[in-house]
Tab-separated table of C-alpha atoms in Angstrom:
chain	number	residue	atom	x	y	z
G	1	UNK	CA	21.842	-23.792	-28.215
G	2	UNK	CA	18.915	-26.088	-28.077
G	3	UNK	CA	15.509	-24.636	-28.756
G	4	UNK	CA	12.578	-25.518	-26.539
G	5	UNK	CA	9.303	-26.605	-28.000
G	6	UNK	CA	6.092	-24.936	-26.956
G	7	UNK	CA	5.160	-27.882	-24.756
G	8	UNK	CA	8.490	-27.890	-22.952
G	9	UNK	CA	8.477	-24.152	-22.256
G	10	UNK	CA	4.946	-24.112	-20.826
G	11	UNK	CA	5.480	-27.186	-18.713
G	12	UNK	CA	8.250	-25.468	-16.759
G	13	UNK	CA	5.991	-22.536	-15.803
G	14	UNK	CA	3.688	-23.314	-12.915
G	15	UNK	CA	1.239	-20.943	-11.346
G	16	UNK	CA	0.641	-21.200	-7.637
G	17	UNK	CA	-2.334	-19.796	-5.868
G	18	UNK	CA	-2.084	-19.615	-2.115
G	19	UNK	CA	-5.382	-19.670	-0.246
G	20	UNK	CA	-6.448	-20.176	3.314
G	21	UNK	CA	-7.610	-23.609	4.297
G	22	UNK	CA	-10.451	-24.812	6.454
G	23	UNK	CA	-10.523	-28.260	7.992
G	24	UNK	CA	-13.906	-29.947	7.665
G	25	UNK	CA	-14.309	-33.559	8.867
G	26	UNK	CA	-10.566	-34.123	8.650
G	27	UNK	CA	-10.287	-32.804	5.079
G	28	UNK	CA	-8.506	-29.564	4.296
G	29	UNK	CA	-10.606	-27.494	1.924
G	30	UNK	CA	-9.601	-24.228	0.294
G	31	UNK	CA	-11.369	-21.229	1.787
G	32	UNK	CA	-11.636	-18.156	-0.412
G	33	UNK	CA	-13.349	-14.933	0.652
G	34	UNK	CA	-15.448	-13.610	-2.197
G	35	UNK	CA	-16.226	-9.926	-2.055
G	36	UNK	CA	-19.869	-8.942	-2.124
G	37	UNK	CA	-21.077	-7.621	-5.450
G	38	UNK	CA	-24.056	-5.308	-5.482
G	39	UNK	CA	-26.293	-5.042	-8.513
G	40	UNK	CA	-27.978	-1.734	-9.106
G	41	UNK	CA	-31.052	-1.801	-11.260
G	42	UNK	CA	-31.882	1.235	-13.278
G	43	UNK	CA	-34.054	3.590	-11.272
G	44	UNK	CA	-37.008	4.878	-13.165
G	45	UNK	CA	-37.857	8.500	-12.615
G	46	UNK	CA	-40.888	9.770	-14.425
G	47	UNK	CA	-40.907	13.490	-13.882
G	48	UNK	CA	-38.286	16.213	-13.920
G	49	UNK	CA	-39.202	16.987	-10.330
G	50	UNK	CA	-38.351	13.413	-9.241
G	51	UNK	CA	-35.042	13.552	-11.117
G	52	UNK	CA	-34.178	16.911	-9.535
G	53	UNK	CA	-35.117	15.636	-6.060
G	54	UNK	CA	-32.916	12.546	-6.497
G	55	UNK	CA	-29.973	14.593	-7.801
G	56	UNK	CA	-30.297	16.931	-4.805
G	57	UNK	CA	-30.285	13.928	-2.466
G	58	UNK	CA	-27.124	12.613	-4.158
G	59	UNK	CA	-25.418	16.003	-3.682
G	60	UNK	CA	-26.500	16.139	-0.047
G	61	UNK	CA	-25.246	12.614	0.706
G	62	UNK	CA	-21.935	13.258	-1.069
G	63	UNK	CA	-21.414	16.401	1.004
G	64	UNK	CA	-22.440	14.999	4.408
G	65	UNK	CA	-21.200	11.382	4.292
G	66	UNK	CA	-17.548	12.314	5.015
G	67	UNK	CA	-18.636	14.311	8.084
G	68	UNK	CA	-20.717	11.386	9.368
G	69	UNK	CA	-17.790	8.990	8.936
G	70	UNK	CA	-15.397	11.388	10.666
G	71	UNK	CA	-17.921	11.749	13.505
G	72	UNK	CA	-18.152	7.968	13.885
G	73	UNK	CA	-14.364	7.636	14.014
G	74	UNK	CA	-14.003	10.471	16.529
G	75	UNK	CA	-16.780	9.088	18.736
G	76	UNK	CA	-15.065	5.701	18.787
G	77	UNK	CA	-11.773	7.322	19.816
G	78	UNK	CA	-13.477	9.436	22.493
G	79	UNK	CA	-15.365	6.443	23.906
G	80	UNK	CA	-12.161	4.380	24.010
G	81	UNK	CA	-10.389	7.172	25.862
G	82	UNK	CA	-13.303	7.652	28.256
G	83	UNK	CA	-13.229	3.966	29.156
G	84	UNK	CA	-9.746	4.521	30.640
G	85	UNK	CA	-10.736	7.630	32.624
G	86	UNK	CA	-12.559	6.889	35.873
G	87	UNK	CA	-12.475	10.283	37.582
G	88	UNK	CA	-15.642	12.279	36.761
G	89	UNK	CA	-13.793	15.611	36.760
G	90	UNK	CA	-11.117	14.247	34.408
G	91	UNK	CA	-13.838	12.865	32.126
G	92	UNK	CA	-15.582	16.236	31.993
G	93	UNK	CA	-12.296	18.022	31.322
G	94	UNK	CA	-11.461	15.553	28.521
G	95	UNK	CA	-14.916	15.967	26.944
G	96	UNK	CA	-14.636	19.755	27.122
G	97	UNK	CA	-11.241	19.634	25.386
G	98	UNK	CA	-12.553	17.344	22.669
G	99	UNK	CA	-15.633	19.509	22.173
G	100	UNK	CA	-13.459	22.608	21.700
G	101	UNK	CA	-11.303	20.770	19.153
G	102	UNK	CA	-14.355	19.561	17.244
G	103	UNK	CA	-15.935	23.013	17.213
G	104	UNK	CA	-12.705	24.592	16.008
G	105	UNK	CA	-12.375	22.064	13.208
G	106	UNK	CA	-15.962	21.644	12.037
G	107	UNK	CA	-17.975	24.682	13.086
G	108	UNK	CA	-17.426	26.689	9.904
G	109	UNK	CA	-18.030	23.899	7.363
G	110	UNK	CA	-21.128	22.665	9.189
G	111	UNK	CA	-22.603	26.151	9.449
G	112	UNK	CA	-22.667	26.285	5.657
G	113	UNK	CA	-24.851	23.184	5.344
G	114	UNK	CA	-28.403	23.662	4.163
G	115	UNK	CA	-31.330	22.471	6.254
G	116	UNK	CA	-31.842	19.446	4.004
G	117	UNK	CA	-28.134	18.591	4.245
G	118	UNK	CA	-28.431	18.828	8.039
G	119	UNK	CA	-31.309	16.341	7.989
G	120	UNK	CA	-29.272	13.951	5.858
G	121	UNK	CA	-26.288	14.385	8.195
G	122	UNK	CA	-28.444	13.500	11.216
G	123	UNK	CA	-29.574	10.308	9.452
G	124	UNK	CA	-26.049	9.401	8.320
G	125	UNK	CA	-24.621	9.910	11.811
G	126	UNK	CA	-27.167	7.391	13.074
G	127	UNK	CA	-26.200	5.039	10.220
G	128	UNK	CA	-22.474	5.291	10.921
G	129	UNK	CA	-22.539	5.279	14.744
G	130	UNK	CA	-25.628	3.233	15.550
G	131	UNK	CA	-26.896	5.979	17.874
G	132	UNK	CA	-29.080	8.959	17.104
G	133	UNK	CA	-27.567	12.418	17.375
G	134	UNK	CA	-29.749	13.073	20.420
G	135	UNK	CA	-28.397	9.960	22.193
G	136	UNK	CA	-24.812	10.953	21.387
G	137	UNK	CA	-25.261	14.472	22.763
G	138	UNK	CA	-27.055	13.131	25.827
G	139	UNK	CA	-24.291	10.627	26.593
G	140	UNK	CA	-21.502	13.174	26.094
G	141	UNK	CA	-23.012	16.441	27.348
G	142	UNK	CA	-26.049	15.458	29.404
G	143	UNK	CA	-29.827	15.557	29.141
G	144	UNK	CA	-30.223	19.320	29.367
G	145	UNK	CA	-27.768	20.013	26.548
G	146	UNK	CA	-29.419	17.349	24.396
G	147	UNK	CA	-32.822	18.914	25.130
G	148	UNK	CA	-31.555	22.363	24.062
G	149	UNK	CA	-30.015	21.081	20.815
G	150	UNK	CA	-33.192	19.133	20.056
G	151	UNK	CA	-35.123	22.389	20.475
G	152	UNK	CA	-32.823	24.167	18.027
G	153	UNK	CA	-33.173	21.318	15.537
G	154	UNK	CA	-36.962	21.418	15.862
G	155	UNK	CA	-36.942	25.149	15.066
G	156	UNK	CA	-35.429	24.270	11.697
G	157	UNK	CA	-37.778	21.350	11.078
G	158	UNK	CA	-35.280	18.625	11.966
G	159	UNK	CA	-35.268	15.950	14.646
G	160	UNK	CA	-32.111	14.780	16.422
G	161	UNK	CA	-33.977	11.642	17.483
G	162	UNK	CA	-34.557	10.598	13.859
G	163	UNK	CA	-33.428	7.036	13.267
G	164	UNK	CA	-31.928	5.691	10.078
G	165	UNK	CA	-34.105	3.102	8.343
G	166	UNK	CA	-32.019	1.437	5.623
G	167	UNK	CA	-34.914	-0.664	4.359
G	168	UNK	CA	-37.596	1.937	5.020
G	169	UNK	CA	-37.781	5.629	4.261
G	170	UNK	CA	-33.993	5.943	3.910
G	171	UNK	CA	-33.520	3.241	1.270
G	172	UNK	CA	-32.541	5.830	-1.376
G	173	UNK	CA	-29.857	7.219	0.940
G	174	UNK	CA	-28.594	3.684	1.572
G	175	UNK	CA	-28.413	3.019	-2.158
G	176	UNK	CA	-26.513	6.269	-2.746
G	177	UNK	CA	-24.030	5.426	0.053
G	178	UNK	CA	-23.449	1.981	-1.510
G	179	UNK	CA	-22.890	3.570	-4.903
G	180	UNK	CA	-20.394	6.044	-3.410
G	181	UNK	CA	-18.561	3.216	-1.631
G	182	UNK	CA	-18.469	1.141	-4.831
G	183	UNK	CA	-17.155	4.086	-6.867
G	184	UNK	CA	-20.218	4.352	-9.101
G	185	UNK	CA	-20.940	7.876	-7.842
G	186	UNK	CA	-17.873	10.077	-7.569
């Protein structure tokens, strides 16, 4: 048996990396998608009250974010189905069926949300769907129903017309959502 030297054994091993190519001016160049990396600076909280308020916001976002994402997915499915239904009576019947299913599935868990969690949920639904909760209710159930639900929300100090401002007043919520998505907050 002949022994291989170190040079001979490594020269027979070749690593291949397969990437997508992009043709630019007749040249084929490798095209690699690099995932976005977010850097989180350390947030400075001065008082115990600020720390407690931030921790409460983290708890609220962690509890309500899954509901907002489920709502966005369900709304997409409902809108896709509605685009294939042209008969107004069939559309109403379909919406009524979907509303009953949603109430049966989510009524109990959502009733146990606190008022502050409800406010966060309203903001996150706008973030995930691109429409305020008021607009969603109005498009699905009509103006009168949306008006009634807005009245109920106002009784509890909330606003279904509240819009999500990722770079404005909701920047802490946006940061928390990013941290949850990146696995920093579990």
